[in-house]
PDB file of C-alpha atoms in Angstrom:
ATOM      1  CA  MET A   5      17.992-140.184 -54.786  1.00  0.00           C
ATOM      2  CA  LYS A   6      20.901-142.631 -53.400  1.00  0.00           C
ATOM      3  CA  PHE A   7      22.637-141.482 -50.361  1.00  0.00           C
ATOM      4  CA  ALA A   8      25.876-140.981 -51.650  1.00  0.00           C
ATOM      5  CA  LYS A   9      24.717-138.550 -53.895  1.00  0.00           C
ATOM      6  CA  PHE A  10      22.516-136.738 -51.441  1.00  0.00           C
ATOM      7  CA  CYS A  11      25.919-136.920 -49.419  1.00  0.00           C
ATOM      8  CA  GLU A  12      27.353-134.968 -52.345  1.00  0.00           C
ATOM      9  CA  LEU A  13      24.841-132.288 -52.892  1.00  0.00           C
ATOM     10  CA  VAL A  14      25.002-131.800 -49.117  1.00  0.00           C
ATOM     11  CA  THR A  15      28.871-131.491 -49.356  1.00  0.00           C
ATOM     12  CA  THR A  16      28.853-129.343 -51.722  1.00  0.00           C
ATOM     13  CA  ILE A  17      26.372-126.607 -50.117  1.00  0.00           C
ATOM     14  CA  TRP A  18      28.548-127.597 -47.117  1.00  0.00           C
ATOM     15  CA  ALA A  19      31.489-126.151 -48.880  1.00  0.00           C
ATOM     16  CA  ASN A  20      29.920-122.541 -49.523  1.00  0.00           C
ATOM     17  CA  LYS A  21      31.446-120.665 -46.215  1.00  0.00           C
ATOM     18  CA  ILE A  22      27.938-118.438 -46.295  1.00  0.00           C
ATOM     19  CA  ASN A  23      26.206-121.524 -45.378  1.00  0.00           C
ATOM     20  CA  GLN A  24      28.674-122.512 -42.580  1.00  0.00           C
ATOM     21  CA  ARG A  25      28.288-119.161 -40.905  1.00  0.00           C
ATOM     22  CA  ARG A  26      24.313-119.691 -40.094  1.00  0.00           C
ATOM     23  CA  ASP A  27      24.460-123.591 -39.794  1.00  0.00           C
ATOM     24  CA  PRO A  28      21.119-123.543 -42.519  1.00  0.00           C
ATOM     25  CA  GLU A  29      17.784-125.323 -41.381  1.00  0.00           C
ATOM     26  CA  VAL A  30      17.397-128.770 -43.012  1.00  0.00           C
ATOM     27  CA  THR A  31      13.574-128.747 -44.260  1.00  0.00           C
ATOM     28  CA  ILE A  32      11.518-130.737 -46.674  1.00  0.00           C
ATOM     29  CA  LEU A  33       9.541-128.668 -49.379  1.00  0.00           C
ATOM     30  CA  ILE A  34       6.377-129.165 -49.823  1.00  0.00           C
ATOM     31  CA  HIS A  35       3.304-128.669 -52.198  1.00  0.00           C
ATOM     32  CA  SER A  36       1.745-125.062 -51.412  1.00  0.00           C
ATOM     33  CA  PRO A  37       0.612-123.369 -55.077  1.00  0.00           C
ATOM     34  CA  GLY A  38      -0.275-119.659 -54.562  1.00  0.00           C
ATOM     35  CA  SER A  39       1.568-119.302 -51.299  1.00  0.00           C
ATOM     36  CA  ILE A  40       3.458-115.782 -51.265  1.00  0.00           C
ATOM     37  CA  GLY A  41       6.571-115.288 -49.278  1.00  0.00           C
ATOM     38  CA  ALA A  42       9.718-117.906 -48.774  1.00  0.00           C
ATOM     39  CA  THR A  43       9.218-121.305 -50.466  1.00  0.00           C
ATOM     40  CA  PRO A  44       6.881-123.839 -47.967  1.00  0.00           C
ATOM     41  CA  SER A  45       8.420-126.288 -46.570  1.00  0.00           C
ATOM     42  CA  VAL A  46       8.762-128.782 -43.280  1.00  0.00           C
ATOM     43  CA  GLU A  47      11.805-128.819 -40.620  1.00  0.00           C
ATOM     44  CA  VAL A  48      13.417-131.973 -40.383  1.00  0.00           C
ATOM     45  CA  GLU A  49      13.009-133.633 -36.763  1.00  0.00           C
ATOM     46  CA  SER A  50      15.729-136.511 -37.654  1.00  0.00           C
ATOM     47  CA  ILE A  51      16.949-139.452 -39.940  1.00  0.00           C
ATOM     48  CA  GLN A  52      17.623-142.694 -39.588  1.00  0.00           C
ATOM     49  CA  ALA A  53      18.951-145.404 -41.252  1.00  0.00           C
ATOM     50  CA  GLY A  54      16.255-148.117 -42.049  1.00  0.00           C
ATOM     51  CA  PHE A  55      15.798-151.703 -40.675  1.00  0.00           C
ATOM     52  CA  ASP A  56      14.356-154.751 -41.514  1.00  0.00           C
ATOM     53  CA  TRP A  57      11.265-154.087 -44.447  1.00  0.00           C
ATOM     54  CA  ASP A  58      12.808-150.541 -44.756  1.00  0.00           C
ATOM     55  CA  ALA A  59      16.504-151.813 -45.009  1.00  0.00           C
ATOM     56  CA  GLY A  60      18.704-149.840 -47.812  1.00  0.00           C
ATOM     57  CA  GLN A  61      16.858-146.774 -46.888  1.00  0.00           C
ATOM     58  CA  VAL A  62      17.799-143.640 -45.222  1.00  0.00           C
ATOM     59  CA  LEU A  63      14.467-142.401 -43.519  1.00  0.00           C
ATOM     60  CA  ILE A  64      13.776-138.427 -43.108  1.00  0.00           C
ATOM     61  CA  TYR A  65      11.467-137.791 -40.244  1.00  0.00           C
ATOM     62  CA  PRO A  66       9.245-134.587 -40.789  1.00  0.00           C
ATOM     63  CA  ALA A  67       8.560-132.390 -37.724  1.00  0.00           C
ATOM     64  CA  GLN A  68       4.816-132.432 -39.359  1.00  0.00           C
ATOM     65  CA  PRO A  69       3.286-135.422 -40.776  1.00  0.00           C
ATOM     66  CA  LEU A  70       2.981-135.442 -44.498  1.00  0.00           C
ATOM     67  CA  THR A  71       0.663-137.277 -46.829  1.00  0.00           C
ATOM     68  CA  THR A  72      -0.016-137.779 -49.970  1.00  0.00           C
ATOM     69  CA  LEU A  73      -2.368-136.531 -52.551  1.00  0.00           C
ATOM     70  CA  THR A  74      -3.352-138.174 -55.885  1.00  0.00           C
ATOM     71  CA  PRO A  75      -2.618-136.565 -59.263  1.00  0.00           C
ATOM     72  CA  GLU A  76      -6.111-135.898 -58.882  1.00  0.00           C
ATOM     73  CA  GLN A  77      -5.907-133.652 -55.396  1.00  0.00           C
ATOM     74  CA  VAL A  78      -2.782-131.500 -56.698  1.00  0.00           C
ATOM     75  CA  ALA A  79      -4.910-130.778 -60.159  1.00  0.00           C
ATOM     76  CA  ASP A  80      -7.865-129.727 -57.819  1.00  0.00           C
ATOM     77  CA  ILE A  81      -6.006-127.806 -55.416  1.00  0.00           C
ATOM     78  CA  THR A  82      -4.027-126.348 -58.252  1.00  0.00           C
ATOM     79  CA  THR A  83      -6.859-125.305 -60.106  1.00  0.00           C
ATOM     80  CA  SER A  84      -8.524-123.737 -56.895  1.00  0.00           C
ATOM     81  CA  VAL A  85      -5.828-121.572 -55.944  1.00  0.00           C
ATOM     82  CA  ARG A  86      -5.841-120.079 -59.753  1.00  0.00           C
ATOM     83  CA  LYS A  87      -9.643-119.311 -59.144  1.00  0.00           C
ATOM     84  CA  GLY A  88      -8.712-117.604 -55.772  1.00  0.00           C
ATOM     85  CA  GLN A  89     -10.966-120.375 -53.819  1.00  0.00           C
ATOM     86  CA  SER A  90      -9.993-122.479 -51.302  1.00  0.00           C
ATOM     87  CA  TRP A  91      -9.345-126.231 -51.724  1.00  0.00           C
ATOM     88  CA  HIS A  92     -10.508-127.422 -48.499  1.00  0.00           C
ATOM     89  CA  ALA A  93     -13.825-125.714 -49.063  1.00  0.00           C
ATOM     90  CA  TYR A  94     -13.483-127.292 -52.486  1.00  0.00           C
ATOM     91  CA  GLU A  95     -13.511-130.654 -51.443  1.00  0.00           C
ATOM     92  CA  ALA A  96     -16.399-129.620 -48.080  1.00  0.00           C
ATOM     93  CA  TYR A  97     -18.188-128.455 -50.947  1.00  0.00           C
ATOM     94  CA  LYS A  98     -17.842-131.860 -52.697  1.00  0.00           C
ATOM     95  CA  LYS A  99     -18.737-134.088 -49.572  1.00  0.00           C
ATOM     96  CA  HIS A 100     -21.857-131.711 -49.277  1.00  0.00           C
ATOM     97  CA  LYS A 101     -22.789-132.404 -52.756  1.00  0.00           C
ATOM     98  CA  ALA A 102     -21.985-136.303 -52.509  1.00  0.00           C
ATOM     99  CA  ALA A 103     -24.395-136.194 -49.653  1.00  0.00           C
ATOM    100  CA  MET A 104     -27.139-134.445 -51.201  1.00  0.00           C
ATOM    101  CA  GLU A 105     -27.080-136.967 -54.068  1.00  0.00           C
ATOM    102  CA  ALA A 106     -27.615-139.509 -51.850  1.00  0.00           C
ATOM    103  CA  ALA A 107     -30.371-137.905 -50.106  1.00  0.00           C
ATOM    104  CA  ALA A 108     -32.035-137.042 -53.137  1.00  0.00           C
ATOM    105  CA  ILE A 109     -31.910-141.156 -54.529  1.00  0.00           C
ATOM    106  CA  GLU A 110     -32.861-142.271 -50.805  1.00  0.00           C
ATOM    107  CA  TYR A 111     -36.008-139.760 -51.473  1.00  0.00           C
ATOM    108  CA  ALA A 112     -36.830-141.644 -54.820  1.00  0.00           C
ATOM    109  CA  LYS A 113     -36.698-144.923 -53.231  1.00  0.00           C
ATOM    110  CA  VAL A 114     -38.895-143.750 -50.175  1.00  0.00           C
ATOM    111  CA  ALA A 115     -41.479-142.123 -52.706  1.00  0.00           C
ATOM    112  CA  GLY A 116     -41.606-145.104 -54.999  1.00  0.00           C
ATOM    113  CA  GLN A 117     -42.379-147.521 -51.769  1.00  0.00           C
ATOM    114  CA  ARG A 118     -45.272-144.668 -50.538  1.00  0.00           C
ATOM    115  CA  ASP A 119     -46.267-144.855 -54.266  1.00  0.00           C
ATOM    116  CA  GLU A 120     -46.644-149.077 -54.195  1.00  0.00           C
ATOM    117  CA  LEU A 121     -47.929-148.664 -50.977  1.00  0.00           C
ATOM    118  CA  LEU A 122     -51.020-146.635 -51.543  1.00  0.00           C
ATOM    119  CA  THR A 123     -51.629-148.094 -54.788  1.00  0.00           C
ATOM    120  CA  ALA A 124     -52.204-151.808 -53.060  1.00  0.00           C
ATOM    121  CA  LEU A 125     -53.871-150.003 -50.271  1.00  0.00           C
ATOM    122  CA  GLU A 126     -56.161-148.339 -52.518  1.00  0.00           C
ATOM    123  CA  GLY A 127     -57.062-151.796 -54.295  1.00  0.00           C
ATOM    124  CA  LEU A 128     -57.165-153.534 -50.915  1.00  0.00           C
ATOM    125  CA  SER A 129     -59.702-150.640 -50.082  1.00  0.00           C
ATOM    126  CA  ALA A 130     -61.810-151.124 -53.287  1.00  0.00           C
ATOM    127  CA  ALA A 131     -61.677-155.042 -53.169  1.00  0.00           C
ATOM    128  CA  CYS A 132     -63.286-154.183 -48.669  1.00  0.00           C
ATOM    129  CA  ASP A 133     -65.940-151.727 -50.681  1.00  0.00           C
ATOM    130  CA  ASN A 134     -66.974-154.582 -53.498  1.00  0.00           C
ATOM    131  CA  GLN A 135     -67.628-157.305 -50.395  1.00  0.00           C
TER     132      GLN A 135
END
């Protein structure tokens, strides 16, 4: 959105006499599927003109840090909420599952090495018995 359009929208909102009486909070909408009540949002802490690499931009600083989710994470969250599950629990499950799979692979490697060592030891023992 360009700043001129932003100003136009703010002017339109402020032209409503009800908004002038209440002095509304400026917030940033956040994605929170399954929430109940008011639209989830974060308050705006400040707004500044960008400079240097950010020149030509108006920067809005939220009161709380916001992060970017991948489309896959958003889909996972939405699916999890629809099922009545916690996305955070699902993420913990995925980490645990990945750790278990890594441990199984490591166990298979160690078991293979153990079998090779036992075979070599049996061969060495047989060679010593033949002498």
